Amino acid sequence: LLGAGFVAAAAESSGWCRLPHAMVGHLAMWEEATSAQIAAQVASPTAEVVPCWRSVHTIFVNVCEKLYSRVALHSRSPWMPTEDRRWKAEVLLWAGEQREMLEGWGASHAGCVAKPRQLVSVPFLLGLAEQLEALALAAKFSVLELNQWLRNFQKAWLMAAHYATYLELLSLEAFDAIGD
């Protein structure tokens, strides 16, 4: 079986913490399209929410990378340690940290929350935090179960990222003349 060090290295090389291509590519297109409006100081509702979506991308990636860095940091060898309680404690600690990060997004991005076209809301991010926390609480860690748990995390994280992609498309594309 593969060790935690391998899992963390694989996360970086395989792109496990990469957002869906449609999400990243779409936002990049809008950043480019609205940069001229911003430079010319032309008011644009879409240009106002583009930085908000960039911050959503950042928080999604941070949640994922923090988990994999914890797994890598606390592995003593290329093989899984035998201390199941240690892994459980690390994952629960990560769950609390990611919850604080996701809950804090609304406070640190109050301007984004106030925009009616910013379709990712604090309740959405809180729901994601709750889902990931429930996943952590239900975890039972042995060598096999840690690998399975990481796969389950990846599925939940990626599903939330795909959902956010649709919200991003609606938020940026549906309400602006540039999108026509």
PDB file of N, CA and C in Angstrom, residues 18-81:
ATOM      1  N   ARG A  18      -6.409  20.641  -7.918  1.00  0.00           N
ATOM      2  CA  ARG A  18      -6.681  21.570  -9.016  1.00  0.00           C
ATOM      3  C   ARG A  18      -8.179  21.678  -9.224  1.00  0.00           C
ATOM      4  N   LEU A  19      -8.601  22.891  -9.439  1.00  0.00           N
ATOM      5  CA  LEU A  19     -10.009  23.131  -9.721  1.00  0.00           C
ATOM      6  C   LEU A  19     -10.348  22.651 -11.131  1.00  0.00           C
ATOM      7  N   PRO A  20     -11.627  22.389 -11.390  1.00  0.00           N
ATOM      8  CA  PRO A  20     -12.015  21.967 -12.739  1.00  0.00           C
ATOM      9  C   PRO A  20     -11.567  22.987 -13.789  1.00  0.00           C
ATOM     10  N   HIS A  21     -11.135  22.485 -14.925  1.00  0.00           N
ATOM     11  CA  HIS A  21     -10.631  23.335 -16.005  1.00  0.00           C
ATOM     12  C   HIS A  21     -11.664  24.396 -16.401  1.00  0.00           C
ATOM     13  N   ALA A  22     -12.918  24.012 -16.462  1.00  0.00           N
ATOM     14  CA  ALA A  22     -13.961  24.972 -16.861  1.00  0.00           C
ATOM     15  C   ALA A  22     -14.034  26.131 -15.871  1.00  0.00           C
ATOM     16  N   MET A  23     -13.867  25.840 -14.608  1.00  0.00           N
ATOM     17  CA  MET A  23     -13.942  26.885 -13.587  1.00  0.00           C
ATOM     18  C   MET A  23     -12.784  27.866 -13.722  1.00  0.00           C
ATOM     19  N   VAL A  24     -11.591  27.332 -13.846  1.00  0.00           N
ATOM     20  CA  VAL A  24     -10.382  28.164 -13.940  1.00  0.00           C
ATOM     21  C   VAL A  24     -10.346  28.920 -15.264  1.00  0.00           C
ATOM     22  N   GLY A  25     -10.608  28.221 -16.348  1.00  0.00           N
ATOM     23  CA  GLY A  25     -10.559  28.849 -17.669  1.00  0.00           C
ATOM     24  C   GLY A  25     -11.610  29.936 -17.836  1.00  0.00           C
ATOM     25  N   HIS A  26     -12.780  29.679 -17.317  1.00  0.00           N
ATOM     26  CA  HIS A  26     -13.864  30.655 -17.435  1.00  0.00           C
ATOM     27  C   HIS A  26     -13.520  31.933 -16.687  1.00  0.00           C
ATOM     28  N   LEU A  27     -13.010  31.793 -15.472  1.00  0.00           N
ATOM     29  CA  LEU A  27     -12.668  32.988 -14.695  1.00  0.00           C
ATOM     30  C   LEU A  27     -11.525  33.752 -15.363  1.00  0.00           C
ATOM     31  N   ALA A  28     -10.540  33.045 -15.882  1.00  0.00           N
ATOM     32  CA  ALA A  28      -9.427  33.712 -16.567  1.00  0.00           C
ATOM     33  C   ALA A  28      -9.931  34.523 -17.755  1.00  0.00           C
ATOM     34  N   MET A  29     -10.885  33.960 -18.483  1.00  0.00           N
ATOM     35  CA  MET A  29     -11.462  34.678 -19.623  1.00  0.00           C
ATOM     36  C   MET A  29     -12.130  35.969 -19.154  1.00  0.00           C
ATOM     37  N   TRP A  30     -12.876  35.904 -18.051  1.00  0.00           N
ATOM     38  CA  TRP A  30     -13.565  37.084 -17.536  1.00  0.00           C
ATOM     39  C   TRP A  30     -12.592  38.086 -16.929  1.00  0.00           C
ATOM     40  N   GLU A  31     -11.528  37.609 -16.320  1.00  0.00           N
ATOM     41  CA  GLU A  31     -10.524  38.544 -15.798  1.00  0.00           C
ATOM     42  C   GLU A  31      -9.926  39.351 -16.944  1.00  0.00           C
ATOM     43  N   GLU A  32      -9.645  38.679 -18.032  1.00  0.00           N
ATOM     44  CA  GLU A  32      -9.098  39.371 -19.205  1.00  0.00           C
ATOM     45  C   GLU A  32     -10.130  40.320 -19.816  1.00  0.00           C
ATOM     46  N   ALA A  33     -11.366  39.857 -19.932  1.00  0.00           N
ATOM     47  CA  ALA A  33     -12.413  40.667 -20.559  1.00  0.00           C
ATOM     48  C   ALA A  33     -12.743  41.914 -19.742  1.00  0.00           C
ATOM     49  N   THR A  34     -12.664  41.813 -18.439  1.00  0.00           N
ATOM     50  CA  THR A  34     -13.044  42.956 -17.595  1.00  0.00           C
ATOM     51  C   THR A  34     -11.854  43.829 -17.221  1.00  0.00           C
ATOM     52  N   SER A  35     -10.643  43.403 -17.503  1.00  0.00           N
ATOM     53  CA  SER A  35      -9.477  44.207 -17.126  1.00  0.00           C
ATOM     54  C   SER A  35      -9.481  45.574 -17.816  1.00  0.00           C
ATOM     55  N   ALA A  36      -9.931  45.627 -19.059  1.00  0.00           N
ATOM     56  CA  ALA A  36     -10.012  46.916 -19.766  1.00  0.00           C
ATOM     57  C   ALA A  36     -11.051  47.821 -19.108  1.00  0.00           C
ATOM     58  N   GLN A  37     -12.177  47.240 -18.687  1.00  0.00           N
ATOM     59  CA  GLN A  37     -13.200  48.025 -18.001  1.00  0.00           C
ATOM     60  C   GLN A  37     -12.666  48.574 -16.678  1.00  0.00           C
ATOM     61  N   ILE A  38     -11.961  47.760 -15.968  1.00  0.00           N
ATOM     62  CA  ILE A  38     -11.404  48.189 -14.681  1.00  0.00           C
ATOM     63  C   ILE A  38     -10.373  49.292 -14.897  1.00  0.00           C
ATOM     64  N   ALA A  39      -9.496  49.098 -15.893  1.00  0.00           N
ATOM     65  CA  ALA A  39      -8.470  50.103 -16.184  1.00  0.00           C
ATOM     66  C   ALA A  39      -9.101  51.432 -16.594  1.00  0.00           C
ATOM     67  N   ALA A  40     -10.195  51.378 -17.321  1.00  0.00           N
ATOM     68  CA  ALA A  40     -10.876  52.598 -17.769  1.00  0.00           C
ATOM     69  C   ALA A  40     -11.851  53.123 -16.717  1.00  0.00           C
ATOM     70  N   GLN A  41     -11.910  52.459 -15.599  1.00  0.00           N
ATOM     71  CA  GLN A  41     -12.804  52.823 -14.493  1.00  0.00           C
ATOM     72  C   GLN A  41     -14.261  52.888 -14.941  1.00  0.00           C
ATOM     73  N   VAL A  42     -14.626  51.934 -15.784  1.00  0.00           N
ATOM     74  CA  VAL A  42     -16.004  51.794 -16.239  1.00  0.00           C
ATOM     75  C   VAL A  42     -16.705  50.838 -15.280  1.00  0.00           C
ATOM     76  N   ALA A  43     -17.841  51.270 -14.767  1.00  0.00           N
ATOM     77  CA  ALA A  43     -18.585  50.422 -13.835  1.00  0.00           C
ATOM     78  C   ALA A  43     -19.124  49.200 -14.570  1.00  0.00           C
ATOM     79  N   SER A  44     -18.886  48.045 -13.995  1.00  0.00           N
ATOM     80  CA  SER A  44     -19.365  46.801 -14.575  1.00  0.00           C
ATOM     81  C   SER A  44     -19.713  45.848 -13.445  1.00  0.00           C
ATOM     82  N   PRO A  45     -20.969  45.386 -13.418  1.00  0.00           N
ATOM     83  CA  PRO A  45     -21.336  44.445 -12.361  1.00  0.00           C
ATOM     84  C   PRO A  45     -20.502  43.174 -12.402  1.00  0.00           C
ATOM     85  N   THR A  46     -20.148  42.730 -13.596  1.00  0.00           N
ATOM     86  CA  THR A  46     -19.344  41.523 -13.716  1.00  0.00           C
ATOM     87  C   THR A  46     -17.932  41.762 -13.211  1.00  0.00           C
ATOM     88  N   ALA A  47     -17.354  42.900 -13.553  1.00  0.00           N
ATOM     89  CA  ALA A  47     -15.995  43.205 -13.098  1.00  0.00           C
ATOM     90  C   ALA A  47     -15.920  43.249 -11.574  1.00  0.00           C
ATOM     91  N   GLU A  48     -17.033  43.591 -10.936  1.00  0.00           N
ATOM     92  CA  GLU A  48     -17.053  43.643  -9.476  1.00  0.00           C
ATOM     93  C   GLU A  48     -17.008  42.259  -8.834  1.00  0.00           C
ATOM     94  N   VAL A  49     -17.584  41.249  -9.501  1.00  0.00           N
ATOM     95  CA  VAL A  49     -17.614  39.924  -8.885  1.00  0.00           C
ATOM     96  C   VAL A  49     -16.451  39.029  -9.292  1.00  0.00           C
ATOM     97  N   VAL A  50     -15.698  39.410 -10.312  1.00  0.00           N
ATOM     98  CA  VAL A  50     -14.553  38.592 -10.738  1.00  0.00           C
ATOM     99  C   VAL A  50     -13.558  38.385  -9.588  1.00  0.00           C
ATOM    100  N   PRO A  51     -13.162  39.427  -8.843  1.00  0.00           N
ATOM    101  CA  PRO A  51     -12.242  39.186  -7.721  1.00  0.00           C
ATOM    102  C   PRO A  51     -12.865  38.299  -6.632  1.00  0.00           C
ATOM    103  N   CYS A  52     -14.162  38.371  -6.492  1.00  0.00           N
ATOM    104  CA  CYS A  52     -14.838  37.507  -5.516  1.00  0.00           C
ATOM    105  C   CYS A  52     -14.677  36.037  -5.913  1.00  0.00           C
ATOM    106  N   TRP A  53     -14.847  35.776  -7.191  1.00  0.00           N
ATOM    107  CA  TRP A  53     -14.679  34.392  -7.656  1.00  0.00           C
ATOM    108  C   TRP A  53     -13.235  33.944  -7.526  1.00  0.00           C
ATOM    109  N   ARG A  54     -12.287  34.849  -7.743  1.00  0.00           N
ATOM    110  CA  ARG A  54     -10.880  34.491  -7.559  1.00  0.00           C
ATOM    111  C   ARG A  54     -10.660  34.049  -6.105  1.00  0.00           C
ATOM    112  N   SER A  55     -11.279  34.752  -5.155  1.00  0.00           N
ATOM    113  CA  SER A  55     -11.115  34.383  -3.747  1.00  0.00           C
ATOM    114  C   SER A  55     -11.777  33.040  -3.439  1.00  0.00           C
ATOM    115  N   VAL A  56     -12.875  32.721  -4.128  1.00  0.00           N
ATOM    116  CA  VAL A  56     -13.510  31.411  -3.957  1.00  0.00           C
ATOM    117  C   VAL A  56     -12.576  30.318  -4.476  1.00  0.00           C
ATOM    118  N   HIS A  57     -11.954  30.548  -5.615  1.00  0.00           N
ATOM    119  CA  HIS A  57     -10.983  29.580  -6.144  1.00  0.00           C
ATOM    120  C   HIS A  57      -9.882  29.340  -5.117  1.00  0.00           C
ATOM    121  N   THR A  58      -9.373  30.417  -4.571  1.00  0.00           N
ATOM    122  CA  THR A  58      -8.261  30.325  -3.618  1.00  0.00           C
ATOM    123  C   THR A  58      -8.656  29.515  -2.395  1.00  0.00           C
ATOM    124  N   ILE A  59      -9.834  29.759  -1.862  1.00  0.00           N
ATOM    125  CA  ILE A  59     -10.225  29.043  -0.646  1.00  0.00           C
ATOM    126  C   ILE A  59     -10.464  27.561  -0.931  1.00  0.00           C
ATOM    127  N   PHE A  60     -11.018  27.227  -2.076  1.00  0.00           N
ATOM    128  CA  PHE A  60     -11.194  25.820  -2.435  1.00  0.00           C
ATOM    129  C   PHE A  60      -9.837  25.105  -2.484  1.00  0.00           C
ATOM    130  N   VAL A  61      -8.881  25.704  -3.155  1.00  0.00           N
ATOM    131  CA  VAL A  61      -7.555  25.086  -3.270  1.00  0.00           C
ATOM    132  C   VAL A  61      -6.893  24.995  -1.902  1.00  0.00           C
ATOM    133  N   ASN A  62      -7.019  26.039  -1.084  1.00  0.00           N
ATOM    134  CA  ASN A  62      -6.405  26.020   0.243  1.00  0.00           C
ATOM    135  C   ASN A  62      -6.955  24.897   1.110  1.00  0.00           C
ATOM    136  N   VAL A  63      -8.262  24.674   1.072  1.00  0.00           N
ATOM    137  CA  VAL A  63      -8.866  23.590   1.857  1.00  0.00           C
ATOM    138  C   VAL A  63      -8.236  22.255   1.473  1.00  0.00           C
ATOM    139  N   CYS A  64      -8.104  22.007   0.188  1.00  0.00           N
ATOM    140  CA  CYS A  64      -7.537  20.751  -0.294  1.00  0.00           C
ATOM    141  C   CYS A  64      -6.054  20.637   0.034  1.00  0.00           C
ATOM    142  N   GLU A  65      -5.290  21.668  -0.272  1.00  0.00           N
ATOM    143  CA  GLU A  65      -3.845  21.600  -0.051  1.00  0.00           C
ATOM    144  C   GLU A  65      -3.493  21.459   1.425  1.00  0.00           C
ATOM    145  N   LYS A  66      -4.276  22.078   2.293  1.00  0.00           N
ATOM    146  CA  LYS A  66      -4.006  21.958   3.726  1.00  0.00           C
ATOM    147  C   LYS A  66      -4.189  20.525   4.204  1.00  0.00           C
ATOM    148  N   LEU A  67      -5.165  19.836   3.663  1.00  0.00           N
ATOM    149  CA  LEU A  67      -5.354  18.434   4.042  1.00  0.00           C
ATOM    150  C   LEU A  67      -4.148  17.611   3.608  1.00  0.00           C
ATOM    151  N   TYR A  68      -3.765  17.721   2.342  1.00  0.00           N
ATOM    152  CA  TYR A  68      -2.658  16.912   1.851  1.00  0.00           C
ATOM    153  C   TYR A  68      -1.332  17.293   2.497  1.00  0.00           C
ATOM    154  N   SER A  69      -1.146  18.549   2.855  1.00  0.00           N
ATOM    155  CA  SER A  69       0.095  18.926   3.540  1.00  0.00           C
ATOM    156  C   SER A  69       0.114  18.345   4.950  1.00  0.00           C
ATOM    157  N   ARG A  70      -1.033  18.235   5.595  1.00  0.00           N
ATOM    158  CA  ARG A  70      -1.100  17.592   6.924  1.00  0.00           C
ATOM    159  C   ARG A  70      -0.736  16.127   6.824  1.00  0.00           C
ATOM    160  N   VAL A  71      -1.264  15.458   5.819  1.00  0.00           N
ATOM    161  CA  VAL A  71      -0.960  14.038   5.632  1.00  0.00           C
ATOM    162  C   VAL A  71       0.532  13.866   5.404  1.00  0.00           C
ATOM    163  N   ALA A  72       1.139  14.708   4.577  1.00  0.00           N
ATOM    164  CA  ALA A  72       2.567  14.595   4.286  1.00  0.00           C
ATOM    165  C   ALA A  72       3.412  14.963   5.492  1.00  0.00           C
ATOM    166  N   LEU A  73       3.036  16.007   6.201  1.00  0.00           N
ATOM    167  CA  LEU A  73       3.811  16.500   7.324  1.00  0.00           C
ATOM    168  C   LEU A  73       3.919  15.467   8.435  1.00  0.00           C
ATOM    169  N   HIS A  74       2.869  14.712   8.632  1.00  0.00           N
ATOM    170  CA  HIS A  74       2.834  13.813   9.765  1.00  0.00           C
ATOM    171  C   HIS A  74       3.121  12.364   9.418  1.00  0.00           C
ATOM    172  N   SER A  75       3.638  12.111   8.252  1.00  0.00           N
ATOM    173  CA  SER A  75       4.059  10.745   7.954  1.00  0.00           C
ATOM    174  C   SER A  75       5.542  10.651   8.275  1.00  0.00           C
ATOM    175  N   ARG A  76       5.904   9.625   8.976  1.00  0.00           N
ATOM    176  CA  ARG A  76       7.302   9.455   9.390  1.00  0.00           C
ATOM    177  C   ARG A  76       8.115   8.693   8.364  1.00  0.00           C
ATOM    178  N   SER A  77       7.449   8.027   7.468  1.00  0.00           N
ATOM    179  CA  SER A  77       8.150   7.205   6.493  1.00  0.00           C
ATOM    180  C   SER A  77       7.274   7.117   5.256  1.00  0.00           C
ATOM    181  N   PRO A  78       7.783   6.462   4.216  1.00  0.00           N
ATOM    182  CA  PRO A  78       6.932   6.306   3.034  1.00  0.00           C
ATOM    183  C   PRO A  78       5.725   5.411   3.295  1.00  0.00           C
ATOM    184  N   TRP A  79       5.692   4.729   4.430  1.00  0.00           N
ATOM    185  CA  TRP A  79       4.572   3.844   4.755  1.00  0.00           C
ATOM    186  C   TRP A  79       3.725   4.470   5.835  1.00  0.00           C
ATOM    187  N   MET A  80       2.463   4.120   5.876  1.00  0.00           N
ATOM    188  CA  MET A  80       1.540   4.678   6.851  1.00  0.00           C
ATOM    189  C   MET A  80       1.975   4.318   8.270  1.00  0.00           C
ATOM    190  N   PRO A  81       1.913   5.268   9.194  1.00  0.00           N
ATOM    191  CA  PRO A  81       2.206   4.928  10.588  1.00  0.00           C
ATOM    192  C   PRO A  81       1.100   4.036  11.149  1.00  0.00           C
TER     193      PRO A  81
END
